Amino acid sequence: MCTIFTTCGSEETALTIASALVDMGYAACVNILPSIKSYYYYQGGTHLDEEVMLMIKTTRDKFEDVSRTITDLHTYEVPEILMVPVEAASAPFQEWIRQAIVRDEQNLA
């Protein structure tokens, strides 16, 4: 199990990515955290922008599918795609993640 993070420049892009990931069975759940501020260095200067963060709950074996989907649907030239392994989680939550992804794979087959 892991969580993958990405940020988007708009809620519309965030919703597009979130729905695609869950509908295609690549994630069990995507949390959308609106109105975060990002201060960063890019193309020779510093920038401060308001963004929307996605927390994507999935399994490690889905990283490539998630990454490809984010890249295909994202408006950024270089989207943030960070996978963070989950060290521990409750057994019922882990089972729900597993079943949600397996269920989606069965429905999509």
Coordinates of C-alpha atoms in Angstrom, one line a residue:
M1 CA 0.0 0.0 0.0
C2 CA 1.2 3.6 -0.7
T3 CA 0.0 7.1 -1.1
I4 CA 0.9 9.1 -4.2
F5 CA 0.9 12.9 -4.1
T6 CA 0.4 15.3 -6.9
T7 CA -0.5 19.0 -7.1
C8 CA -2.7 20.7 -9.8
G9 CA -3.2 24.2 -10.8
S10 CA -7.0 24.0 -10.7
E11 CA -9.8 22.0 -9.1
E12 CA -11.1 21.0 -12.5
T13 CA -7.8 19.3 -13.3
A14 CA -7.7 17.7 -9.9
L15 CA -11.2 16.3 -10.3
T16 CA -10.4 15.0 -13.8
I17 CA -7.4 13.1 -12.5
A18 CA -9.1 11.8 -9.4
S19 CA -12.1 10.5 -11.2
A20 CA -9.9 8.8 -13.9
L21 CA -7.7 7.1 -11.3
V22 CA -10.7 5.7 -9.3
D23 CA -12.8 4.9 -12.4
M24 CA -10.0 3.0 -14.1
G25 CA -9.2 1.0 -10.9
Y26 CA -5.8 2.5 -10.3
A27 CA -6.7 4.0 -6.9
A28 CA -9.2 3.1 -4.2
C29 CA -9.6 6.8 -3.1
V30 CA -8.3 10.2 -3.9
N31 CA -8.5 13.0 -1.4
I32 CA -8.7 16.5 -2.9
L33 CA -7.2 19.2 -0.7
P34 CA -8.1 22.6 -2.1
S35 CA -6.3 25.9 -1.6
I36 CA -2.7 25.0 -0.7
K37 CA 0.0 27.5 -1.4
S38 CA 3.2 26.3 -3.2
Y39 CA 6.4 28.4 -3.2
Y40 CA 8.9 26.9 -5.7
Y41 CA 11.8 27.6 -8.0
Y42 CA 11.1 26.9 -11.7
Q43 CA 12.6 28.2 -15.0
G44 CA 15.0 30.6 -13.4
G45 CA 12.7 32.2 -10.8
T46 CA 10.7 31.7 -7.7
H47 CA 6.9 31.5 -7.8
L48 CA 4.0 31.5 -5.3
D49 CA 0.9 29.8 -6.6
E50 CA -2.4 28.4 -5.2
E51 CA -2.8 24.7 -6.0
V52 CA -4.9 21.7 -5.3
M53 CA -3.3 18.6 -3.8
L54 CA -4.3 15.1 -4.5
M55 CA -3.6 12.2 -2.0
I56 CA -4.0 9.0 -3.9
K57 CA -4.5 5.8 -2.0
T58 CA -3.4 2.8 -3.9
T59 CA -1.0 -0.2 -4.0
R60 CA 2.7 0.0 -5.1
D61 CA 2.1 -2.1 -8.2
K62 CA -0.2 0.6 -9.5
F63 CA 2.4 3.4 -9.4
E64 CA 3.2 3.2 -13.2
D65 CA -0.5 3.3 -14.1
V66 CA -1.1 6.2 -11.7
S67 CA 2.0 8.1 -12.9
R68 CA 1.0 7.6 -16.6
T69 CA -2.6 8.8 -16.0
I70 CA -1.4 11.9 -14.1
T71 CA 1.1 12.7 -16.8
D72 CA -1.5 12.3 -19.6
L73 CA -4.2 14.4 -17.9
H74 CA -2.1 17.0 -16.2
T75 CA -1.7 20.6 -17.4
Y76 CA 1.8 21.0 -16.0
E77 CA 4.9 20.4 -18.0
V78 CA 6.6 18.7 -15.0
P79 CA 3.9 17.4 -12.7
E80 CA 4.8 16.3 -9.2
I81 CA 4.3 12.6 -8.7
L82 CA 5.6 11.3 -5.4
M83 CA 5.0 7.8 -4.0
V84 CA 5.2 7.5 -0.2
P85 CA 5.2 3.9 1.1
V86 CA 2.7 3.3 4.0
E87 CA 4.6 1.8 6.9
A88 CA 1.5 0.7 8.7
A89 CA -2.2 0.9 8.4
S90 CA -5.2 -0.7 10.0
A91 CA -6.0 -4.2 8.7
P92 CA -9.5 -3.2 7.7
F93 CA -8.3 -0.1 5.8
Q94 CA -5.6 -2.2 3.9
E95 CA -8.3 -4.8 3.0
W96 CA -10.6 -2.1 1.7
I97 CA -7.8 -0.7 -0.5
R98 CA -7.0 -4.1 -1.9
Q99 CA -10.7 -5.0 -2.5
A100 CA -11.4 -1.7 -4.2
I101 CA -8.6 -2.2 -6.7
V102 CA -9.3 -5.9 -7.3
R103 CA -13.0 -5.1 -7.7
D104 CA -12.1 -2.5 -10.3
E105 CA -9.8 -4.8 -12.1
Q106 CA -12.6 -7.4 -12.3
N107 CA -15.1 -4.9 -13.5
L108 CA -12.8 -3.6 -16.2
A109 CA -11.8 -7.0 -17.5

